[in-house]
Amino acid sequence: GAVVSQHPSWVICKSGTSVKIECRSLDFQATTMFWYRQFPKQSLMLMATSNEGSKATYEQGVEKDKFLINHASLTLSTLTVTSAHPEDSSFYICRADNRGYFGRNEQFFGPGTRLTVL
Amino acid sequence: QKEVEQNSGPLSVPEGAIASLNCTYSDRGSQSFFWYRQYSGKSPELIMFIYSNGDKEDGRFTAQLNKASQYVSLLIRDSQPSDSATYLCAVAGYAGGTSYGKLTFGQGTILTVHP
């Protein structure tokens, strides 16, 4: 079945640095990818919708200049956390959808990236 | 009012029992409904999806949808300790094209199945 990968799976960085997270659809093309953030003991919160070849759509309260999204190809979206601070420490998960068998859509979550900002 | 609400947990059931997880949603335009299982430190894993009113069964899992009541539930029969996880309900408003679009998640219910 279709697989979505994320890299890195975990990262530790110093406050003030930038971190890039990649999300790849491995055997299908995804015109739309989604980025979620999950804090401990909380649910997934959608940060932004990444559209191939155009600007991302950010959810209310998410700073677009801090969380840069680039969907450069149909199989790759990147999320860059700029000037990261400890409050950005979280579990970042991407999602991509694909049309599966019998015309049913299928959705695939990446394995997630654990970001820890010291 | 939250858009998607799940019954507050944690829920604890003995092995072999039926676990019942509930979810209500506020947007009447919602068309697609999903149940995910999430183990600690892992990303969500899709268990069931349902689009139409009624029941949908898959192995030990049964999803029930009542759009008039804006209610969706998940029953887990013959619960096993390996079912212990957080269960997330999610709702989407679009069931066509190649993407479900925005998914709105509930806060999750922690299920513990004890031997």
Coordinates of N, CA and C in Angstrom, one line a residue:
Chain A
G1 N 0.8 -1.2 0.0 CA 0.0 0.0 0.0 C 0.8 1.2 0.0
A2 N 0.2 2.4 -0.2 CA 0.9 3.6 -0.3 C 1.5 3.9 1.1
V3 N 2.6 4.6 1.1 CA 3.4 4.9 2.3 C 3.8 6.3 2.2
V4 N 3.7 7.0 3.4 CA 4.2 8.3 3.5 C 5.3 8.3 4.5
S5 N 6.5 8.9 4.2 CA 7.6 8.9 5.1 C 7.9 10.3 5.6
Q6 N 8.5 10.4 6.7 CA 8.9 11.7 7.2 C 10.4 11.6 7.6
H7 N 11.1 12.7 7.5 CA 12.5 12.7 7.9 C 12.8 14.1 8.4
P8 N 13.5 14.2 9.6 CA 13.9 13.1 10.4 C 12.8 12.6 11.3
S9 N 13.0 11.5 12.0 CA 12.0 10.9 12.9 C 12.0 11.6 14.2
W10 N 13.2 12.2 14.5 CA 13.3 13.0 15.7 C 14.4 14.0 15.5
V11 N 14.4 15.1 16.2 CA 15.4 16.1 16.1 C 15.4 16.9 17.4
I12 N 16.6 17.2 17.8 CA 16.8 18.0 19.0 C 17.7 19.2 18.5
C13 N 17.2 20.4 18.8 CA 18.0 21.6 18.4 C 18.0 22.6 19.5
K14 N 18.8 23.6 19.3 CA 18.9 24.7 20.2 C 17.9 25.8 19.9
S15 N 17.5 26.5 20.9 CA 16.6 27.6 20.7 C 17.2 28.6 19.7
G16 N 16.4 29.1 18.7 CA 16.8 30.0 17.8 C 17.2 29.5 16.4
T17 N 17.4 28.2 16.4 CA 17.8 27.6 15.1 C 16.6 27.2 14.3
S18 N 16.8 26.8 13.0 CA 15.7 26.4 12.2 C 15.8 24.9 11.9
V19 N 14.7 24.3 11.8 CA 14.6 22.9 11.5 C 13.7 22.6 10.4
K20 N 14.2 21.7 9.4 CA 13.4 21.4 8.3 C 12.9 19.9 8.4
I21 N 11.6 19.7 8.2 CA 11.0 18.3 8.2 C 10.5 18.0 6.9
E22 N 10.8 16.8 6.4 CA 10.4 16.4 5.0 C 9.3 15.4 5.1
C23 N 8.3 15.5 4.2 CA 7.2 14.5 4.1 C 7.2 14.1 2.7
R24 N 7.3 12.8 2.5 CA 7.3 12.2 1.1 C 6.3 11.2 0.9
S25 N 5.5 11.2 -0.2 CA 4.7 10.1 -0.6 C 5.5 9.2 -1.4
L26 N 5.6 8.0 -1.1 CA 6.6 7.1 -1.7 C 6.2 6.4 -3.0
D27 N 4.9 6.2 -3.1 CA 4.5 5.5 -4.4 C 3.2 6.1 -5.0
F28 N 3.0 7.3 -4.6 CA 1.8 8.0 -5.2 C 2.1 9.5 -5.2
Q29 N 1.4 10.2 -6.1 CA 1.5 11.7 -6.1 C 0.4 12.3 -5.3
A30 N 0.8 13.3 -4.5 CA -0.1 14.0 -3.7 C -0.1 15.5 -4.0
T31 N -1.2 15.9 -4.5 CA -1.3 17.4 -4.8 C -1.5 18.2 -3.5
T32 N -2.0 17.5 -2.6 CA -2.3 18.2 -1.3 C -1.7 17.3 -0.1
M33 N -1.0 18.0 0.7 CA -0.5 17.3 2.0 C -0.9 18.2 3.1
F34 N -1.0 17.6 4.3 CA -1.5 18.3 5.5 C -0.4 18.2 6.6
W35 N -0.2 19.2 7.3 CA 0.7 19.2 8.4 C -0.1 19.4 9.7
Y36 N 0.2 18.5 10.7 CA -0.4 18.5 12.0 C 0.6 18.6 13.1
R37 N 0.2 19.1 14.2 CA 1.0 19.2 15.4 C 0.3 18.6 16.5
Q38 N 1.0 17.8 17.3 CA 0.4 17.2 18.5 C 1.2 17.4 19.7
F39 N 0.7 18.1 20.7 CA 1.4 18.3 22.0 C 1.0 17.1 22.9
P40 N 1.8 16.9 23.9 CA 1.6 15.7 24.8 C 0.2 15.7 25.3
K41 N -0.4 14.5 25.3 CA -1.8 14.3 25.8 C -2.8 15.2 25.2
Q42 N -2.6 15.6 24.0 CA -3.6 16.4 23.2 C -3.8 15.7 21.9
S43 N -4.8 16.2 21.2 CA -5.1 15.6 19.9 C -4.3 16.3 18.8
L44 N -4.5 15.8 17.6 CA -3.9 16.4 16.4 C -4.6 17.8 16.0
M45 N -3.7 18.8 15.8 CA -4.3 20.0 15.4 C -3.7 20.3 14.0
L46 N -4.5 20.6 13.1 CA -4.1 21.0 11.7 C -3.4 22.3 11.7
M47 N -2.2 22.3 11.2 CA -1.5 23.6 11.1 C -1.7 24.3 9.7
A48 N -1.6 23.5 8.7 CA -1.7 24.0 7.3 C -1.9 23.0 6.3
T49 N -2.4 23.4 5.2 CA -2.6 22.5 4.0 C -1.6 23.0 3.0
S50 N -0.9 22.0 2.5 CA 0.2 22.3 1.6 C -0.3 21.9 0.2
N51 N -0.2 22.8 -0.7 CA -0.7 22.6 -2.1 C 0.5 22.7 -3.1
E52 N 0.7 21.6 -3.9 CA 1.8 21.6 -4.8 C 1.7 22.8 -5.8
G53 N 2.8 23.5 -5.9 CA 2.9 24.6 -6.8 C 2.2 25.9 -6.4
S54 N 1.7 25.9 -5.2 CA 1.1 27.2 -4.7 C 1.3 27.3 -3.2
K55 N 0.9 28.5 -2.7 CA 1.1 28.8 -1.3 C 0.3 27.9 -0.4
A56 N 0.8 27.6 0.8 CA 0.1 26.8 1.7 C -1.0 27.6 2.4
T57 N -2.0 26.9 2.8 CA -3.1 27.6 3.6 C -3.0 27.3 5.0
Y58 N -2.8 28.3 5.8 CA -2.6 28.1 7.2 C -3.9 28.2 8.1
E59 N -3.9 27.5 9.1 CA -5.0 27.6 10.0 C -4.9 28.8 10.9
Q60 N -6.0 29.2 11.4 CA -6.0 30.4 12.3 C -5.1 30.2 13.5
G61 N -4.3 31.2 13.7 CA -3.4 31.1 14.9 C -2.0 30.5 14.6
V62 N -1.8 30.0 13.4 CA -0.5 29.4 13.0 C 0.3 30.5 12.2
E63 N 1.5 30.8 12.7 CA 2.2 31.9 12.0 C 2.9 31.4 10.7
K64 N 2.5 31.9 9.6 CA 3.1 31.4 8.4 C 4.5 31.8 8.2
D65 N 5.0 32.8 8.8 CA 6.4 33.2 8.7 C 7.3 32.4 9.6
K66 N 6.7 31.7 10.6 CA 7.4 30.9 11.5 C 7.5 29.4 11.0
F67 N 6.4 29.0 10.4 CA 6.3 27.6 9.9 C 6.1 27.7 8.4
L68 N 7.3 27.6 7.7 CA 7.4 27.7 6.3 C 7.1 26.4 5.6
I69 N 6.2 26.4 4.7 CA 5.8 25.1 4.0 C 6.1 25.3 2.5
N70 N 6.8 24.3 2.0 CA 7.1 24.3 0.6 C 6.7 22.9 0.0
H71 N 5.9 23.0 -1.0 CA 5.4 21.7 -1.6 C 5.9 21.8 -3.1
A72 N 7.2 21.4 -3.2 CA 7.9 21.7 -4.4 C 7.6 20.7 -5.5
S73 N 7.1 19.5 -5.1 CA 6.8 18.5 -6.1 C 5.6 17.7 -5.6
L74 N 5.1 16.8 -6.5 CA 3.9 16.0 -6.1 C 4.2 14.9 -5.1
T75 N 5.5 14.8 -4.7 CA 5.8 13.7 -3.7 C 6.5 14.3 -2.5
L76 N 6.7 15.6 -2.4 CA 7.5 16.1 -1.3 C 6.9 17.4 -0.8
S77 N 6.7 17.5 0.5 CA 6.4 18.7 1.1 C 7.3 18.9 2.3
T78 N 7.8 20.1 2.5 CA 8.7 20.4 3.7 C 8.1 21.4 4.6
L79 N 8.3 21.2 5.9 CA 7.9 22.2 6.9 C 9.2 22.6 7.6
T80 N 9.4 23.9 7.6 CA 10.6 24.5 8.3 C 10.1 25.3 9.4
V81 N 10.6 24.9 10.6 CA 10.3 25.7 11.8 C 11.4 26.7 12.0
T82 N 11.1 27.9 11.8 CA 12.2 28.9 11.9 C 12.3 29.5 13.3
S83 N 13.6 29.8 13.7 CA 13.8 30.4 15.0 C 13.0 29.6 16.0
A84 N 13.3 28.3 16.1 CA 12.5 27.4 17.0 C 12.7 27.8 18.5
H85 N 11.7 27.7 19.2 CA 11.7 27.9 20.7 C 11.2 26.7 21.4
P86 N 11.5 26.6 22.7 CA 11.0 25.4 23.4 C 9.5 25.1 23.3
E87 N 8.7 26.2 23.1 CA 7.2 26.0 23.0 C 6.9 25.3 21.7
D88 N 7.8 25.3 20.7 CA 7.6 24.6 19.5 C 7.8 23.1 19.6
S89 N 8.4 22.7 20.7 CA 8.6 21.2 20.9 C 7.3 20.5 20.8
S90 N 7.2 19.5 19.9 CA 6.0 18.9 19.6 C 6.2 17.7 18.7
F91 N 5.1 17.0 18.4 CA 5.1 15.9 17.5 C 4.5 16.4 16.2
Y92 N 5.3 16.4 15.1 CA 4.8 17.0 13.8 C 4.5 15.8 12.9
I93 N 3.3 15.8 12.4 CA 2.8 14.7 11.5 C 2.3 15.2 10.2
C94 N 2.6 14.6 9.1 CA 2.1 15.0 7.9 C 1.1 13.9 7.4
R95 N 0.3 14.3 6.5 CA -0.8 13.4 5.9 C -0.9 13.7 4.4
A96 N -1.1 12.6 3.7 CA -1.3 12.7 2.2 C -2.4 11.8 1.9
D97 N -3.3 12.2 1.0 CA -4.4 11.3 0.5 C -4.2 10.9 -0.9
N98 N -4.8 9.7 -1.2 CA -4.6 9.2 -2.5 C -5.9 8.5 -2.9
R99 N -6.2 8.4 -4.2 CA -7.4 7.7 -4.6 C -7.0 6.2 -4.7
G100 N -7.7 5.4 -4.0 CA -7.3 4.0 -3.9 C -8.2 3.2 -4.8
Y101 N -8.3 1.9 -4.4 CA -9.2 1.0 -5.2 C -10.6 1.4 -5.1
F102 N -11.4 1.1 -6.2 CA -12.8 1.3 -6.2 C -13.2 2.7 -6.0
G103 N -12.2 3.6 -6.3 CA -12.5 5.0 -6.3 C -12.6 5.6 -4.9
R104 N -12.3 4.8 -3.9 CA -12.4 5.3 -2.5 C -11.0 6.0 -2.2
N105 N -11.2 7.2 -1.6 CA -10.0 7.8 -1.2 C -9.3 7.1 0.0
E106 N -8.0 7.2 0.0 CA -7.3 6.7 1.2 C -6.4 7.8 1.7
Q107 N -6.2 7.7 3.0 CA -5.4 8.8 3.6 C -4.3 8.1 4.4
F108 N -3.1 8.7 4.3 CA -1.9 8.1 4.9 C -1.2 9.1 5.8
F109 N -1.0 8.8 7.0 CA -0.2 9.6 7.9 C 1.2 9.2 7.9
G110 N 2.1 10.2 7.9 CA 3.5 9.8 8.1 C 3.8 9.4 9.5
P111 N 4.9 8.8 9.8 CA 5.2 8.3 11.1 C 5.5 9.4 12.1
G112 N 5.6 10.6 11.7 CA 5.8 11.7 12.7 C 7.2 12.1 12.9
T113 N 7.4 13.3 13.3 CA 8.8 13.8 13.7 C 8.7 14.5 15.1
R114 N 9.5 14.0 16.0 CA 9.5 14.5 17.3 C 10.5 15.6 17.4
L115 N 10.1 16.8 17.6 CA 11.0 18.0 17.7 C 11.1 18.4 19.1
T116 N 12.3 18.5 19.6 CA 12.6 19.0 20.9 C 13.6 20.2 20.8
V117 N 13.1 21.3 21.3 CA 13.9 22.5 21.3 C 14.4 22.8 22.7
L118 N 15.8 22.9 22.8 CA 16.3 23.1 24.1 C 16.5 24.6 24.5
Chain B
Q1 N -18.5 25.5 22.0 CA -18.7 24.1 21.8 C -17.6 23.5 20.9
K2 N -16.9 22.4 21.2 CA -16.0 21.8 20.4 C -16.6 21.3 19.2
E3 N -15.9 21.2 18.0 CA -16.4 20.7 16.8 C -16.6 19.2 16.8
V4 N -15.7 18.5 17.4 CA -15.7 17.1 17.6 C -15.4 16.7 19.0
E5 N -16.4 16.0 19.6 CA -16.2 15.7 21.1 C -16.3 14.2 21.2
Q6 N -15.4 13.7 22.1 CA -15.4 12.3 22.4 C -15.7 12.1 23.9
N7 N -16.2 10.9 24.2 CA -16.5 10.7 25.6 C -15.2 10.7 26.4
S8 N -15.3 11.4 27.6 CA -14.1 11.5 28.3 C -13.6 10.2 28.9
G9 N -12.4 10.0 28.9 CA -11.8 8.7 29.4 C -11.1 9.0 30.7
P10 N -10.2 8.2 31.1 CA -9.9 6.9 30.4 C -11.0 5.9 30.5
L11 N -11.0 5.0 29.6 CA -12.0 3.9 29.6 C -11.2 2.6 29.9
S12 N -11.7 1.9 30.9 CA -11.0 0.6 31.2 C -12.0 -0.5 31.1
V13 N -11.6 -1.6 30.4 CA -12.5 -2.7 30.2 C -11.6 -4.0 30.4
P14 N -12.3 -5.1 30.8 CA -11.5 -6.3 31.0 C -11.4 -7.0 29.6
E15 N -10.3 -7.8 29.5 CA -10.1 -8.5 28.3 C -11.3 -9.4 27.9
G16 N -11.7 -9.3 26.7 CA -12.8 -10.1 26.2 C -14.1 -9.3 26.2
A17 N -14.1 -8.2 26.8 CA -15.4 -7.4 26.9 C -15.5 -6.5 25.7
I18 N -16.6 -5.8 25.6 CA -16.9 -4.9 24.5 C -16.5 -3.5 25.0
A19 N -15.7 -2.8 24.2 CA -15.4 -1.4 24.5 C -16.2 -0.5 23.6
S20 N -16.8 0.5 24.2 CA -17.7 1.4 23.4 C -17.1 2.8 23.5
L21 N -16.8 3.4 22.3 CA -16.3 4.7 22.2 C -17.2 5.6 21.4
N22 N -17.5 6.8 21.9 CA -18.5 7.6 21.4 C -17.9 9.0 20.9
C23 N -18.6 9.6 19.9 CA -18.1 10.8 19.3 C -19.3 11.6 18.8
T24 N -19.4 12.9 19.1 CA -20.4 13.7 18.5 C -19.7 14.8 17.7
Y25 N -20.4 15.4 16.7 CA -19.8 16.4 15.9 C -20.8 17.5 15.7
S26 N -20.4 18.7 15.4 CA -21.3 19.8 15.4 C -21.7 20.3 13.9
D27 N -20.8 19.9 13.0 CA -21.1 20.4 11.6 C -22.0 19.4 10.8
R28 N -23.2 19.8 10.6 CA -24.1 18.9 9.9 C -23.7 18.6 8.5
G29 N -22.8 19.4 7.9 CA -22.3 19.1 6.6 C -21.3 18.0 6.5
S30 N -20.9 17.5 7.6 CA -19.8 16.5 7.6 C -20.3 15.2 6.9
Q31 N -19.4 14.7 6.1 CA -19.7 13.5 5.3 C -18.9 12.3 5.5
S32 N -17.7 12.4 6.0 CA -16.9 11.3 6.2 C -16.4 11.2 7.7
F33 N -16.4 10.0 8.2 CA -16.1 9.9 9.6 C -15.1 8.7 9.8
F34 N -14.2 9.0 10.7 CA -13.0 8.1 10.8 C -12.7 7.8 12.3
W35 N -12.3 6.6 12.5 CA -11.7 6.2 13.8 C -10.3 5.8 13.6
Y36 N -9.4 6.4 14.5 CA -8.0 6.0 14.4 C -7.6 5.5 15.8
R37 N -6.6 4.7 15.7 CA -5.9 4.2 17.0 C -4.5 4.8 17.0
Q38 N -4.1 5.3 18.1 CA -2.8 5.9 18.2 C -2.1 5.4 19.5
Y39 N -1.0 4.7 19.2 CA -0.2 4.3 20.3 C 0.8 5.4 20.7
S40 N 1.2 5.4 22.0 CA 2.1 6.4 22.5 C 3.3 6.6 21.6
G41 N 3.6 7.8 21.2 CA 4.7 8.1 20.4 C 4.6 7.8 18.9
K42 N 3.5 7.3 18.5 CA 3.3 6.9 17.1 C 2.2 7.8 16.5
S43 N 2.2 7.8 15.1 CA 1.2 8.5 14.4 C -0.1 7.7 14.4
P44 N -1.2 8.3 14.1 CA -2.5 7.6 14.1 C -2.6 6.6 13.0
E45 N -3.3 5.5 13.3 CA -3.5 4.4 12.4 C -5.0 4.3 12.1
L46 N -5.4 4.3 10.9 CA -6.8 4.3 10.5 C -7.4 2.9 10.9
I47 N -8.5 2.8 11.6 CA -9.2 1.6 11.9 C -10.4 1.4 11.0
M48 N -11.2 2.5 11.0 CA -12.5 2.4 10.3 C -12.9 3.7 9.7
F49 N -13.6 3.7 8.6 CA -14.2 4.9 8.1 C -15.7 4.5 7.8
I50 N -16.5 5.5 7.8 CA -17.9 5.3 7.6 C -18.5 6.5 6.9
Y51 N -19.4 6.4 5.9 CA -20.0 7.5 5.3 C -21.5 7.5 5.4
S52 N -22.1 6.3 5.5 CA -23.5 6.2 5.5 C -24.1 5.9 6.9
N53 N -25.3 6.3 7.1 CA -26.0 6.0 8.4 C -26.1 4.4 8.6
G54 N -25.9 4.0 9.8 CA -26.0 2.6 10.1 C -24.7 2.1 10.6
D55 N -24.6 0.8 10.5 CA -23.4 0.1 11.1 C -22.5 -0.4 10.0
K56 N -21.2 -0.4 10.3 CA -20.2 -1.0 9.4 C -19.3 -1.8 10.2
E57 N -19.2 -3.1 9.8 CA -18.4 -4.0 10.6 C -17.1 -4.4 9.9
D58 N -16.0 -4.5 10.6 CA -14.8 -5.0 10.1 C -14.1 -5.8 11.2
G59 N -14.2 -7.1 11.1 CA -13.6 -7.9 12.1 C -14.2 -7.7 13.5
R60 N -13.4 -7.3 14.5 CA -13.9 -7.1 15.8 C -14.4 -5.6 16.0
F61 N -14.3 -4.8 15.0 CA -14.7 -3.4 15.1 C -16.0 -3.2 14.3
T62 N -16.8 -2.4 15.0 CA -18.1 -1.9 14.3 C -18.2 -0.4 14.5
A63 N -18.3 0.3 13.4 CA -18.6 1.7 13.5 C -20.1 1.9 13.3
Q64 N -20.6 2.9 14.0 CA -22.1 3.2 13.9 C -22.2 4.7 13.6
L65 N -23.0 5.1 12.7 CA -23.2 6.5 12.3 C -24.7 6.8 12.4
N66 N -25.0 7.9 13.0 CA -26.3 8.5 13.0 C -26.2 10.0 12.7
K67 N -26.4 10.3 11.5 CA -26.2 11.7 11.1 C -27.3 12.6 11.7
A68 N -28.5 12.1 11.9 CA -29.5 12.9 12.5 C -29.2 13.4 13.9
S69 N -28.5 12.5 14.6 CA -28.1 12.8 16.0 C -26.7 13.3 16.0
Q70 N -26.0 13.3 14.8 CA -24.6 13.8 14.7 C -23.7 13.0 15.7
Y71 N -23.8 11.7 15.5 CA -23.2 10.8 16.5 C -22.5 9.7 15.7
V72 N -21.3 9.4 16.1 CA -20.6 8.2 15.6 C -19.9 7.5 16.7
S73 N -20.0 6.2 16.6 CA -19.4 5.4 17.7 C -18.5 4.2 17.1
L74 N -17.7 3.7 18.0 CA -16.9 2.5 17.6 C -17.0 1.5 18.7
L75 N -17.4 0.3 18.3 CA -17.4 -0.8 19.3 C -16.3 -1.8 19.0
I76 N -15.6 -2.2 20.0 CA -14.5 -3.2 19.9 C -15.0 -4.4 20.6
R77 N -15.2 -5.5 19.9 CA -15.6 -6.7 20.6 C -14.4 -7.5 20.9
D78 N -14.6 -8.4 22.0 CA -13.5 -9.3 22.4 C -12.2 -8.4 22.5
S79 N -12.3 -7.4 23.3 CA -11.1 -6.5 23.5 C -9.9 -7.3 24.0
Q80 N -8.8 -6.9 23.5 CA -7.5 -7.5 23.8 C -6.6 -6.4 24.4
P81 N -5.6 -6.8 25.2 CA -4.7 -5.8 25.8 C -4.0 -5.0 24.7
S82 N -3.8 -5.6 23.6 CA -3.1 -4.9 22.5 C -4.0 -3.8 21.9
D83 N -5.3 -3.8 22.3 CA -6.2 -2.7 21.9 C -6.0 -1.4 22.7
S84 N -5.2 -1.6 23.8 CA -5.0 -0.4 24.7 C -4.2 0.7 23.9
A85 N -4.9 1.8 23.8 CA -4.3 2.9 23.0 C -5.2 4.1 23.2
T86 N -4.9 5.2 22.5 CA -5.8 6.3 22.4 C -6.6 6.2 21.1
Y87 N -7.9 6.4 21.2 CA -8.7 6.3 20.0 C -9.2 7.7 19.6
L88 N -9.0 8.1 18.4 CA -9.3 9.4 17.9 C -10.5 9.3 16.9
C89 N -11.4 10.1 17.1 CA -12.5 10.3 16.1 C -12.2 11.5 15.2
A90 N -12.4 11.4 13.9 CA -12.2 12.5 13.1 C -13.3 12.7 12.0
V91 N -13.5 13.9 11.6 CA -14.7 14.2 10.8 C -14.2 15.0 9.6
A92 N -14.7 14.7 8.4 CA -14.3 15.5 7.3 C -15.6 15.9 6.5
G93 N -15.5 17.1 5.8 CA -16.7 17.6 5.2 C -16.8 17.2 3.7
Y94 N -15.8 16.6 3.1 CA -15.8 16.4 1.7 C -15.4 14.9 1.4
A95 N -16.2 14.3 0.7 CA -15.9 12.9 0.4 C -15.6 12.6 -1.0
G96 N -15.3 13.6 -1.8 CA -14.9 13.4 -3.2 C -13.5 13.8 -3.6
G97 N -13.2 13.8 -4.8 CA -11.9 14.2 -5.3 C -10.9 13.2 -4.8
T98 N -9.6 13.6 -4.7 CA -8.6 12.8 -4.3 C -8.1 13.1 -2.9
S99 N -8.8 14.0 -2.2 CA -8.4 14.3 -0.8 C -9.7 14.5 0.0
Y100 N -9.6 14.0 1.3 CA -10.7 14.3 2.2 C -10.7 15.7 2.7
G101 N -9.6 16.5 2.4 CA -9.6 17.8 2.9 C -9.3 17.8 4.4
K102 N -9.8 18.9 5.0 CA -9.5 19.1 6.4 C -10.2 18.0 7.2
L103 N -9.4 17.4 8.1 CA -9.9 16.5 9.1 C -10.0 17.2 10.4
T104 N -11.1 17.1 11.1 CA -11.1 17.7 12.5 C -11.2 16.5 13.5
F105 N -10.2 16.6 14.4 CA -10.1 15.5 15.4 C -10.8 15.8 16.7
G106 N -11.3 14.8 17.3 CA -11.7 14.9 18.7 C -10.5 14.8 19.6
Q107 N -10.7 15.0 20.9 CA -9.6 15.0 21.8 C -9.0 13.6 22.1
G108 N -9.7 12.6 21.7 CA -9.2 11.2 22.0 C -9.7 10.6 23.3
T109 N -9.9 9.3 23.2 CA -10.2 8.6 24.4 C -9.2 7.5 24.7
I110 N -8.6 7.5 25.9 CA -7.6 6.5 26.2 C -8.4 5.2 26.6
L111 N -8.1 4.1 26.0 CA -8.7 2.8 26.3 C -7.6 1.9 26.9
T112 N -7.9 1.3 28.0 CA -7.1 0.3 28.6 C -7.8 -1.0 28.8
V113 N -7.2 -2.0 28.2 CA -7.8 -3.4 28.3 C -7.0 -4.1 29.3
H114 N -7.5 -4.5 30.4 CA -6.7 -5.2 31.4 C -7.0 -6.7 31.4
P115 N -5.9 -7.5 31.5 CA -6.1 -9.0 31.4 C -7.0 -9.5 32.6

